Short mmCIF file of C-alpha atoms in Angstrom, two decimals:
data_model
loop_
_atom_site.label_atom_id
_atom_site.label_comp_id
_atom_site.label_asym_id
_atom_site.label_seq_id
_atom_site.Cartn_x
_atom_site.Cartn_y
_atom_site.Cartn_z
CA MET Y 1 0.10 -0.15 0.26
CA ALA Y 2 1.24 3.43 -0.75
CA LYS Y 3 -0.09 6.86 0.84
CA LEU Y 4 0.21 9.67 -0.43
CA VAL Y 5 -1.00 13.39 0.68
CA VAL Y 6 -1.32 16.45 -1.74
CA CYS Y 7 -0.86 19.86 -0.40
CA GLY Y 8 -0.42 23.34 -1.60
CA ARG Y 9 -1.86 26.87 -1.25
CA GLY Y 10 -5.74 27.51 -1.77
CA GLY Y 11 -6.93 27.40 -5.43
CA SER Y 12 -3.32 25.77 -6.67
CA GLY Y 13 -5.00 22.55 -8.03
CA LYS Y 14 -4.61 20.05 -5.42
CA SER Y 15 -7.95 18.74 -5.84
CA THR Y 16 -7.35 18.43 -9.81
CA TRP Y 17 -4.02 16.56 -9.51
CA VAL Y 18 -5.71 14.30 -7.05
CA VAL Y 19 -8.52 13.39 -9.19
CA LEU Y 20 -6.17 12.82 -12.02
CA LEU Y 21 -3.63 10.79 -10.45
CA ALA Y 22 -6.61 8.61 -8.65
CA LYS Y 23 -7.91 7.88 -12.46
CA SER Y 24 -4.49 7.07 -13.66
CA LEU Y 25 -3.45 4.80 -10.64
CA LEU Y 26 -6.40 3.16 -11.31
CA SER Y 27 -4.81 1.06 -13.84
CA LYS Y 28 -2.33 -0.06 -10.96
CA GLY Y 29 -4.71 -1.34 -8.46
CA LYS Y 30 -7.53 0.04 -6.05
CA VAL Y 31 -7.53 3.98 -5.25
CA LEU Y 32 -8.95 5.19 -1.95
CA VAL Y 33 -9.20 9.36 -1.93
CA VAL Y 34 -9.58 10.72 1.27
CA ASP Y 35 -11.12 14.16 1.37
CA ALA Y 36 -9.31 15.48 4.45
CA ASP Y 37 -10.03 18.90 3.88
CA GLU Y 38 -12.92 20.23 6.18
CA SER Y 39 -14.53 22.91 3.96
CA ASN Y 40 -14.35 22.03 0.17
CA LEU Y 41 -17.48 20.10 -1.13
CA GLY Y 42 -16.61 19.38 -4.69
CA LEU Y 43 -14.04 16.72 -5.08
CA PRO Y 44 -16.57 13.61 -5.39
CA LEU Y 45 -18.17 15.52 -8.58
CA LEU Y 46 -14.47 15.87 -9.94
CA LEU Y 47 -13.96 12.19 -9.45
CA GLY Y 48 -17.41 11.38 -10.84
CA ILE Y 49 -18.70 9.58 -7.71
CA ASP Y 50 -21.47 9.97 -5.42
CA PRO Y 51 -20.31 11.34 -2.16
CA PRO Y 52 -20.94 9.24 0.68
CA GLN Y 53 -24.30 10.20 2.95
CA SER Y 54 -22.13 10.69 6.21
CA THR Y 55 -18.57 11.50 6.98
CA LEU Y 56 -16.20 9.50 8.87
CA MET Y 57 -16.27 11.26 11.90
CA GLU Y 58 -20.09 11.74 11.95
CA ALA Y 59 -20.45 7.77 11.76
CA LEU Y 60 -17.98 7.68 14.76
CA GLY Y 61 -20.53 9.64 17.30
CA GLY Y 62 -19.42 13.19 15.96
CA LYS Y 63 -17.24 16.15 16.54
CA ASN Y 64 -17.59 16.05 20.35
CA ARG Y 65 -16.70 12.33 20.41
CA VAL Y 66 -13.42 12.76 18.51
CA ARG Y 67 -12.71 15.79 20.89
CA GLU Y 68 -12.90 13.74 23.78
CA ALA Y 69 -10.18 11.29 22.50
CA LEU Y 70 -8.13 13.62 21.46
CA LEU Y 71 -8.07 15.49 24.69
CA LYS Y 72 -7.59 12.29 26.53
CA VAL Y 73 -4.33 11.98 24.52
CA LEU Y 74 -3.32 15.38 25.19
CA ARG Y 75 -3.50 14.73 28.61
CA GLY Y 76 -2.12 11.31 28.74
CA GLY Y 77 1.31 12.35 26.45
CA GLU Y 78 2.66 9.58 24.35
CA ARG Y 79 1.66 6.84 26.73
CA VAL Y 80 -2.06 7.12 25.68
CA ARG Y 81 -3.41 6.11 22.00
CA GLU Y 82 -6.83 6.44 22.04
CA SER Y 83 -7.72 5.02 18.36
CA PHE Y 84 -10.96 4.44 16.90
CA PHE Y 85 -9.88 1.67 14.39
CA GLU Y 86 -7.91 -1.44 15.11
CA MET Y 87 -4.34 -1.76 13.66
CA GLY Y 88 -3.95 -2.71 10.38
CA PHE Y 89 -7.56 -2.78 9.33
CA ASP Y 90 -9.00 -2.88 6.21
CA ILE Y 91 -11.29 -0.28 4.61
CA ASN Y 92 -13.81 -3.07 3.30
CA VAL Y 93 -14.98 -2.62 7.06
CA LEU Y 94 -16.42 0.91 6.49
CA PRO Y 95 -20.39 1.01 5.97
CA SER Y 96 -21.47 1.98 2.77
CA ASP Y 97 -22.67 5.08 3.84
CA VAL Y 98 -19.37 6.51 4.82
CA LEU Y 99 -17.38 4.83 1.70
CA SER Y 100 -18.48 5.16 -1.49
CA VAL Y 101 -17.21 2.70 -4.03
CA LYS Y 102 -17.17 2.74 -7.98
CA ASP Y 103 -15.22 0.91 -10.21
CA GLY Y 104 -12.05 0.19 -8.08
CA LEU Y 105 -12.25 3.79 -6.96
CA SER Y 106 -13.03 4.66 -2.90
CA PHE Y 107 -13.92 7.60 -1.48
CA LEU Y 108 -14.95 9.10 2.25
CA ARG Y 109 -14.64 12.22 3.78
CA ILE Y 110 -13.06 12.71 7.38
CA GLY Y 111 -15.43 15.40 8.82
CA LYS Y 112 -16.97 18.99 7.78
CA GLU Y 113 -17.34 22.13 9.46
CA GLU Y 114 -21.05 22.68 9.36
CA HIS Y 115 -22.26 25.32 11.80
CA ALA Y 116 -21.15 28.95 12.97
CA LEU Y 117 -19.32 28.43 16.52
CA GLU Y 118 -18.42 24.82 16.21
CA GLY Y 119 -15.14 25.04 16.74
CA CYS Y 120 -11.86 24.49 15.60
CA ALA Y 121 -11.04 21.69 12.98
CA CYS Y 122 -8.58 19.73 15.13
CA PRO Y 123 -10.87 16.76 15.69
CA MET Y 124 -10.63 16.14 11.97
CA GLY Y 125 -6.91 16.38 11.99
CA TYR Y 126 -6.75 13.64 14.85
CA LEU Y 127 -9.17 11.27 13.00
CA ALA Y 128 -7.16 11.69 9.91
CA ARG Y 129 -3.92 10.94 11.60
CA ASP Y 130 -5.73 7.95 13.26
CA PHE Y 131 -7.51 6.68 10.26
CA LEU Y 132 -4.39 6.78 7.69
CA GLY Y 133 -2.10 5.14 10.76
CA SER Y 134 -4.33 2.42 11.30
CA LEU Y 135 -5.12 1.58 7.55
CA LYS Y 136 -3.42 -1.81 5.63
CA GLY Y 137 -4.57 -2.97 2.54
CA GLU Y 138 -2.73 -4.79 -0.62
CA ASN Y 139 -2.59 -3.10 -4.07
CA LEU Y 140 -4.23 0.08 -2.62
CA TRP Y 141 -2.88 3.64 -3.61
CA VAL Y 142 -4.21 5.94 -0.94
CA LEU Y 143 -4.43 9.64 -2.04
CA VAL Y 144 -5.20 12.28 0.50
CA ASP Y 145 -6.53 15.93 -0.40
CA THR Y 146 -5.86 18.51 2.29
CA GLU Y 147 -6.94 21.79 2.93
CA ALA Y 148 -4.95 25.02 2.16
CA GLY Y 149 -1.57 25.94 3.62
CA VAL Y 150 0.57 23.64 6.27
CA GLU Y 151 -1.75 23.09 9.19
CA HIS Y 152 -1.86 19.20 8.22
CA PHE Y 153 1.65 19.36 9.13
CA GLY Y 154 1.20 20.30 12.32
CA ARG Y 155 -1.45 17.90 13.05
CA GLY Y 156 0.72 15.05 12.23
CA ILE Y 157 -1.13 13.47 9.32
CA VAL Y 158 2.30 13.63 7.17
CA SER Y 159 3.64 11.30 9.61
CA GLU Y 160 1.34 8.86 8.57
CA VAL Y 161 2.12 8.91 4.95
CA ASP Y 162 4.80 7.80 2.49
CA VAL Y 163 5.27 10.95 0.57
CA VAL Y 164 4.09 14.39 0.24
CA LEU Y 165 3.16 16.09 -3.34
CA TYR Y 166 3.47 19.72 -3.39
CA VAL Y 167 1.21 21.51 -6.16
CA ALA Y 168 3.07 24.57 -6.91
CA GLU Y 169 1.48 27.40 -9.29
CA PRO Y 170 3.22 30.61 -10.61
CA ALA Y 171 2.72 32.93 -7.87
CA LEU Y 172 5.33 34.16 -5.15
CA GLU Y 173 2.76 32.91 -2.24
CA SER Y 174 3.17 29.41 -3.73
CA PHE Y 175 6.75 29.62 -3.65
CA LEU Y 176 6.88 30.75 -0.10
CA LEU Y 177 4.74 28.42 0.87
CA LEU Y 178 6.51 25.83 -0.86
CA GLU Y 179 9.97 26.44 1.29
CA LYS Y 180 7.78 26.17 4.37
CA ALA Y 181 6.24 22.67 3.02
CA LYS Y 182 9.59 21.45 1.84
CA ARG Y 183 11.09 21.90 5.30
CA MET Y 184 8.22 20.40 7.42
CA THR Y 185 8.35 17.36 5.29
CA GLU Y 186 12.23 16.97 5.77
CA GLU Y 187 11.71 17.39 9.26
CA ALA Y 188 9.04 14.77 9.44
CA GLY Y 189 11.44 12.32 7.60
CA LYS Y 190 9.29 12.06 4.23
CA PRO Y 191 10.01 12.51 0.40
CA PHE Y 192 9.02 15.86 -0.95
CA LEU Y 193 8.06 15.85 -4.63
CA VAL Y 194 6.32 19.04 -6.60
CA VAL Y 195 4.00 19.24 -9.55
CA GLY Y 196 3.45 22.17 -11.65
CA ASN Y 197 -0.09 23.50 -12.31
CA LYS Y 198 -1.59 26.33 -14.38
CA VAL Y 199 1.93 27.05 -15.89
CA GLY Y 200 1.91 29.02 -19.22
CA LYS Y 201 4.32 29.22 -21.75
CA ASP Y 202 5.09 33.00 -20.64
CA THR Y 203 5.91 31.96 -16.97
CA GLU Y 204 7.54 28.53 -17.45
CA GLU Y 205 11.40 29.75 -17.53
CA ILE Y 206 10.66 31.81 -14.23
CA PHE Y 207 8.46 29.04 -12.97
CA LEU Y 208 11.56 26.57 -13.39
CA GLN Y 209 14.36 28.92 -12.26
CA ARG Y 210 12.26 29.57 -8.75
CA LEU Y 211 11.71 26.05 -8.00
CA LYS Y 212 15.41 25.60 -8.95
CA GLU Y 213 16.68 28.05 -6.29
CA GLY Y 214 14.40 26.54 -3.93
CA GLY Y 215 16.26 23.20 -4.39
CA VAL Y 216 13.61 21.10 -6.46
CA LEU Y 217 12.28 20.24 -9.69
CA PRO Y 218 8.96 19.33 -10.89
CA ILE Y 219 8.32 15.85 -11.54
CA GLY Y 220 5.51 17.07 -13.82
CA ILE Y 221 4.10 20.36 -15.18
CA LEU Y 222 0.35 21.12 -16.47
CA PRO Y 223 -0.71 24.24 -18.36
CA HIS Y 224 -4.26 25.82 -18.15
CA LEU Y 225 -6.51 23.86 -19.73
CA GLU Y 226 -9.96 24.69 -20.52
CA GLU Y 227 -11.21 21.33 -19.83
CA ILE Y 228 -10.17 21.11 -16.41
CA LYS Y 229 -11.54 24.86 -15.77
CA VAL Y 230 -15.12 23.93 -17.38
CA SER Y 231 -15.09 20.75 -14.76
CA HIS Y 232 -14.73 22.78 -11.94
CA LEU Y 233 -17.19 25.09 -13.24
CA LEU Y 234 -20.01 22.92 -13.79
CA GLY Y 235 -18.78 20.18 -11.46
CA ARG Y 236 -18.47 17.51 -14.13
CA PRO Y 237 -15.99 14.97 -13.53
CA ILE Y 238 -12.44 15.30 -14.87
CA GLU Y 239 -11.82 12.84 -17.89
CA LEU Y 240 -8.53 14.44 -18.95
CA LYS Y 241 -5.74 12.25 -19.75
CA HIS Y 242 -2.40 13.91 -19.91
CA PRO Y 243 0.96 12.76 -20.44
CA GLU Y 244 2.26 14.71 -17.96
CA VAL Y 245 0.24 12.70 -15.23
CA GLU Y 246 1.47 9.82 -16.38
CA LYS Y 247 5.39 10.74 -15.89
CA VAL Y 248 4.17 11.87 -12.45
CA VAL Y 249 2.93 8.34 -11.82
CA THR Y 250 5.99 6.73 -12.89
CA SER Y 251 8.09 9.25 -10.57
CA LEU Y 252 5.83 8.06 -7.66
CA GLU Y 253 6.26 4.32 -8.43
CA GLY Y 254 10.08 5.05 -8.47
CA VAL Y 255 10.05 6.73 -5.28
CA LEU Y 256 7.30 4.39 -3.62
CA TYR Y 257 8.72 1.05 -4.54
CA GLY Y 258 12.14 1.92 -2.67
CA ILE Y 259 9.89 2.66 0.38
CA ASN Y 260 7.46 -0.38 -0.10
CA PRO Y 261 9.25 -2.85 -2.06
#
């Protein structure tokens, strides 16, 4: 099993890359997409799969129940592990109202913010880490779509995956965030890979130079693509097949086979 977290700044194209990779990786085995973004709602539409009726957090008793488990861990320190899952559990044990399945592709949502003043999203982060750390499976690719920024690093989600994939775009804030994400990935002891998104011919040279200055080279670059824009606008599945996506899959396999032979 290979677990990959996709991160980047808001609007960079994280969900786009999750969808493109998920559909490409179906030729390699089963794929589980984990929606760990507590705000966005459109990912299942782009995947072409029905959203589950419940989030994982709702199925486990709601936010207050998860918060109680988190507080118990915080009070007990490293001596306490309050888990909702048996170590080594399989996704097939999850009920159908939590896990949507279609043609080898599975999808679940960790949890969503639903009400004003309900509190922070820390319980979702705790649950995502617990889920990813307990999950086992053969011939399974796990892609985690995260919220914008680097908060998931602080929540420890990155410690439970094999590779961090950063989606960069030609914008100053994207490069600044890349530096921080790269440093935090190195602190977690994980491989850090970069893909480019929405890179035009007029910006590609500068884009590549900025990445080189940051000590990274992209394993794939996508330009502005009208087909993707239309899918996002209308909530339609992204069906694009692009050679750059296949390059990224090949690079991921090269890195991951060294981790999970």
